[in-house]
PDB file of C-alpha atoms in Angstrom:
ATOM      1  CA  MET A   1      64.391 173.066  59.823  1.00  0.00           C
ATOM      2  CA  TYR A   2      63.887 170.610  62.671  1.00  0.00           C
ATOM      3  CA  ILE A   3      60.822 168.996  61.114  1.00  0.00           C
ATOM      4  CA  LEU A   4      62.709 168.696  57.830  1.00  0.00           C
ATOM      5  CA  ILE A   5      65.577 166.887  59.584  1.00  0.00           C
ATOM      6  CA  ILE A   6      63.178 164.498  61.327  1.00  0.00           C
ATOM      7  CA  LEU A   7      61.305 163.739  58.097  1.00  0.00           C
ATOM      8  CA  THR A   8      64.477 163.285  56.046  1.00  0.00           C
ATOM      9  CA  VAL A   9      66.070 160.936  58.588  1.00  0.00           C
ATOM     10  CA  ALA A  10      62.799 158.998  58.922  1.00  0.00           C
ATOM     11  CA  VAL A  11      62.442 158.531  55.163  1.00  0.00           C
ATOM     12  CA  LEU A  12      66.091 157.702  54.455  1.00  0.00           C
ATOM     13  CA  ASP A  13      66.558 155.413  57.453  1.00  0.00           C
ATOM     14  CA  GLY A  14      63.170 153.815  56.803  1.00  0.00           C
ATOM     15  CA  ILE A  15      64.243 152.936  53.268  1.00  0.00           C
ATOM     16  CA  TRP A  16      67.625 151.612  54.480  1.00  0.00           C
ATOM     17  CA  LEU A  17      66.111 149.524  57.269  1.00  0.00           C
ATOM     18  CA  THR A  18      63.369 148.152  55.012  1.00  0.00           C
ATOM     19  CA  LEU A  19      65.868 147.126  52.336  1.00  0.00           C
ATOM     20  CA  ASN A  20      68.246 145.595  54.891  1.00  0.00           C
ATOM     21  CA  SER A  21      65.882 144.301  57.575  1.00  0.00           C
ATOM     22  CA  HIS A  22      66.833 140.672  56.917  1.00  0.00           C
ATOM     23  CA  MET A  23      70.512 141.432  57.558  1.00  0.00           C
ATOM     24  CA  TYR A  24      69.821 143.145  60.885  1.00  0.00           C
ATOM     25  CA  GLN A  25      67.211 140.613  62.037  1.00  0.00           C
ATOM     26  CA  ARG A  26      69.500 137.673  61.348  1.00  0.00           C
ATOM     27  CA  MET A  27      72.506 139.231  63.039  1.00  0.00           C
ATOM     28  CA  TYR A  28      70.669 140.498  66.132  1.00  0.00           C
ATOM     29  CA  SER A  29      68.850 137.188  66.544  1.00  0.00           C
ATOM     30  CA  ASN A  30      72.279 135.480  66.541  1.00  0.00           C
ATOM     31  CA  VAL A  31      73.689 137.968  69.053  1.00  0.00           C
ATOM     32  CA  GLN A  32      70.689 137.795  71.402  1.00  0.00           C
ATOM     33  CA  LYS A  33      69.976 134.086  70.934  1.00  0.00           C
ATOM     34  CA  ALA A  34      66.348 135.184  70.774  1.00  0.00           C
ATOM     35  CA  PRO A  35      63.955 136.706  68.241  1.00  0.00           C
ATOM     36  CA  PHE A  36      64.789 140.256  67.154  1.00  0.00           C
ATOM     37  CA  ILE A  37      62.557 142.753  68.962  1.00  0.00           C
ATOM     38  CA  VAL A  38      63.041 146.533  68.894  1.00  0.00           C
ATOM     39  CA  ASP A  39      62.706 148.474  72.166  1.00  0.00           C
ATOM     40  CA  TRP A  40      61.036 151.585  70.743  1.00  0.00           C
ATOM     41  CA  LYS A  41      61.595 153.680  73.875  1.00  0.00           C
ATOM     42  CA  ALA A  42      65.349 153.176  73.552  1.00  0.00           C
ATOM     43  CA  ALA A  43      65.153 153.750  69.781  1.00  0.00           C
ATOM     44  CA  ILE A  44      63.591 157.170  70.403  1.00  0.00           C
ATOM     45  CA  PHE A  45      66.649 158.182  72.445  1.00  0.00           C
ATOM     46  CA  ALA A  46      68.980 156.970  69.693  1.00  0.00           C
ATOM     47  CA  TYR A  47      67.069 158.996  67.088  1.00  0.00           C
ATOM     48  CA  LEU A  48      67.058 162.004  69.420  1.00  0.00           C
ATOM     49  CA  ALA A  49      70.866 161.810  69.563  1.00  0.00           C
ATOM     50  CA  ILE A  50      71.032 161.565  65.758  1.00  0.00           C
ATOM     51  CA  PHE A  51      68.701 164.569  65.443  1.00  0.00           C
ATOM     52  CA  ILE A  52      70.810 166.667  67.834  1.00  0.00           C
ATOM     53  CA  MET A  53      74.051 165.826  66.019  1.00  0.00           C
ATOM     54  CA  ILE A  54      72.584 166.670  62.624  1.00  0.00           C
ATOM     55  CA  ALA A  55      70.680 169.800  63.716  1.00  0.00           C
ATOM     56  CA  PHE A  56      73.348 171.388  65.881  1.00  0.00           C
ATOM     57  CA  TYR A  57      76.612 170.125  64.379  1.00  0.00           C
ATOM     58  CA  ALA A  58      76.257 168.646  60.895  1.00  0.00           C
ATOM     59  CA  VAL A  59      73.922 171.180  59.248  1.00  0.00           C
ATOM     60  CA  PRO A  60      75.682 174.270  60.674  1.00  0.00           C
ATOM     61  CA  GLY A  61      79.046 172.716  59.798  1.00  0.00           C
ATOM     62  CA  VAL A  62      77.999 172.087  56.203  1.00  0.00           C
ATOM     63  CA  GLU A  63      76.597 175.625  55.911  1.00  0.00           C
ATOM     64  CA  ASN A  64      79.771 177.173  57.336  1.00  0.00           C
ATOM     65  CA  ALA A  65      81.937 175.070  55.005  1.00  0.00           C
ATOM     66  CA  GLY A  66      80.095 176.351  51.927  1.00  0.00           C
ATOM     67  CA  GLY A  67      77.114 174.028  51.487  1.00  0.00           C
ATOM     68  CA  SER A  68      78.350 171.863  48.613  1.00  0.00           C
ATOM     69  CA  PHE A  69      77.858 168.111  48.434  1.00  0.00           C
ATOM     70  CA  PHE A  70      81.597 167.702  49.034  1.00  0.00           C
ATOM     71  CA  ASP A  71      81.248 169.858  52.167  1.00  0.00           C
ATOM     72  CA  ALA A  72      78.395 167.620  53.320  1.00  0.00           C
ATOM     73  CA  ILE A  73      80.544 164.520  52.830  1.00  0.00           C
ATOM     74  CA  ARG A  74      83.538 166.083  54.565  1.00  0.00           C
ATOM     75  CA  VAL A  75      81.666 167.513  57.560  1.00  0.00           C
ATOM     76  CA  ALA A  76      78.398 165.640  58.079  1.00  0.00           C
ATOM     77  CA  GLY A  77      79.523 162.384  56.511  1.00  0.00           C
ATOM     78  CA  LEU A  78      82.543 162.181  58.765  1.00  0.00           C
ATOM     79  CA  LEU A  79      80.401 162.884  61.844  1.00  0.00           C
ATOM     80  CA  GLY A  80      77.937 160.155  60.859  1.00  0.00           C
ATOM     81  CA  LEU A  81      80.675 157.695  59.974  1.00  0.00           C
ATOM     82  CA  LEU A  82      82.443 158.201  63.302  1.00  0.00           C
ATOM     83  CA  THR A  83      79.217 158.092  65.313  1.00  0.00           C
ATOM     84  CA  TYR A  84      78.117 154.817  63.772  1.00  0.00           C
ATOM     85  CA  ALA A  85      81.681 153.458  63.971  1.00  0.00           C
ATOM     86  CA  VAL A  86      81.766 153.951  67.748  1.00  0.00           C
ATOM     87  CA  TYR A  87      78.517 151.988  68.087  1.00  0.00           C
ATOM     88  CA  ASN A  88      79.379 149.209  65.649  1.00  0.00           C
ATOM     89  CA  PHE A  89      82.978 148.603  66.606  1.00  0.00           C
ATOM     90  CA  THR A  90      82.163 148.698  70.314  1.00  0.00           C
ATOM     91  CA  ASN A  91      79.568 146.010  69.596  1.00  0.00           C
ATOM     92  CA  LEU A  92      82.193 144.008  67.703  1.00  0.00           C
ATOM     93  CA  ALA A  93      84.524 144.324  70.673  1.00  0.00           C
ATOM     94  CA  VAL A  94      82.044 143.128  73.303  1.00  0.00           C
ATOM     95  CA  LEU A  95      79.347 141.045  71.589  1.00  0.00           C
ATOM     96  CA  ARG A  96      80.509 137.616  70.532  1.00  0.00           C
ATOM     97  CA  ASP A  97      78.353 137.135  67.436  1.00  0.00           C
ATOM     98  CA  TYR A  98      78.227 140.707  66.169  1.00  0.00           C
ATOM     99  CA  SER A  99      78.884 140.701  62.415  1.00  0.00           C
ATOM    100  CA  TRP A 100      81.835 142.434  60.738  1.00  0.00           C
ATOM    101  CA  LYS A 101      79.701 142.776  57.604  1.00  0.00           C
ATOM    102  CA  VAL A 102      76.911 144.534  59.495  1.00  0.00           C
ATOM    103  CA  ALA A 103      79.410 146.707  61.372  1.00  0.00           C
ATOM    104  CA  ILE A 104      81.048 147.924  58.166  1.00  0.00           C
ATOM    105  CA  LEU A 105      77.820 148.420  56.194  1.00  0.00           C
ATOM    106  CA  ASP A 106      76.045 150.134  59.094  1.00  0.00           C
ATOM    107  CA  THR A 107      79.028 152.409  59.729  1.00  0.00           C
ATOM    108  CA  LEU A 108      79.069 153.434  56.062  1.00  0.00           C
ATOM    109  CA  TRP A 109      75.310 153.976  56.260  1.00  0.00           C
ATOM    110  CA  GLY A 110      75.852 156.419  59.139  1.00  0.00           C
ATOM    111  CA  GLY A 111      78.087 158.491  56.883  1.00  0.00           C
ATOM    112  CA  VAL A 112      75.587 158.385  54.037  1.00  0.00           C
ATOM    113  CA  LEU A 113      72.612 159.221  56.291  1.00  0.00           C
ATOM    114  CA  PHE A 114      74.296 162.258  57.845  1.00  0.00           C
ATOM    115  CA  THR A 115      75.646 163.431  54.460  1.00  0.00           C
ATOM    116  CA  LEU A 116      72.340 163.189  52.605  1.00  0.00           C
ATOM    117  CA  THR A 117      70.233 164.579  55.435  1.00  0.00           C
ATOM    118  CA  SER A 118      72.506 167.578  55.979  1.00  0.00           C
ATOM    119  CA  PHE A 119      72.874 168.309  52.271  1.00  0.00           C
ATOM    120  CA  ILE A 120      69.106 168.077  51.665  1.00  0.00           C
ATOM    121  CA  VAL A 121      68.341 170.316  54.646  1.00  0.00           C
ATOM    122  CA  VAL A 122      70.961 172.920  53.692  1.00  0.00           C
ATOM    123  CA  LYS A 123      69.663 173.091  50.108  1.00  0.00           C
ATOM    124  CA  LEU A 124      65.952 173.123  51.007  1.00  0.00           C
ATOM    125  CA  LYS A 125      66.400 175.780  53.704  1.00  0.00           C
ATOM    126  CA  LYS A 126      67.118 178.271  50.929  1.00  0.00           C
ATOM    127  CA  TYR A 127      63.778 177.570  49.249  1.00  0.00           C
ATOM    128  CA  ILE A 128      61.401 177.203  52.176  1.00  0.00           C
ATOM    129  CA  GLN A 129      62.753 180.014  54.357  1.00  0.00           C
ATOM    130  CA  ILE A 130      63.434 178.069  57.546  1.00  0.00           C
TER     131      ILE A 130
END
């Protein structure tokens, strides 16, 4: 199950970040007043936190709620939405040039990422015996 979570998050977030890289690069360059550069060591810790939340809270929560897509939205989606909201709205509160547009879109993305990942994992677990 853990590998499936990692792969699903990597694929989904990779697609999201590729499609929206210009939005993030522009906004973070404005905030930092410097070119956008990712600190991959720090990013690993962020993804580790996402993995732990999905593996130990979202997926079990969706399974216990019944496993439907609505359950995934209600349980995992809310967890993702709130997690990303804390990050984004804290940034809005303390970083002068942080974008409302990015904050809202990224927060919604957190809900979508957790929903889709948890739903996919719950459904595939039945077929691949993990």
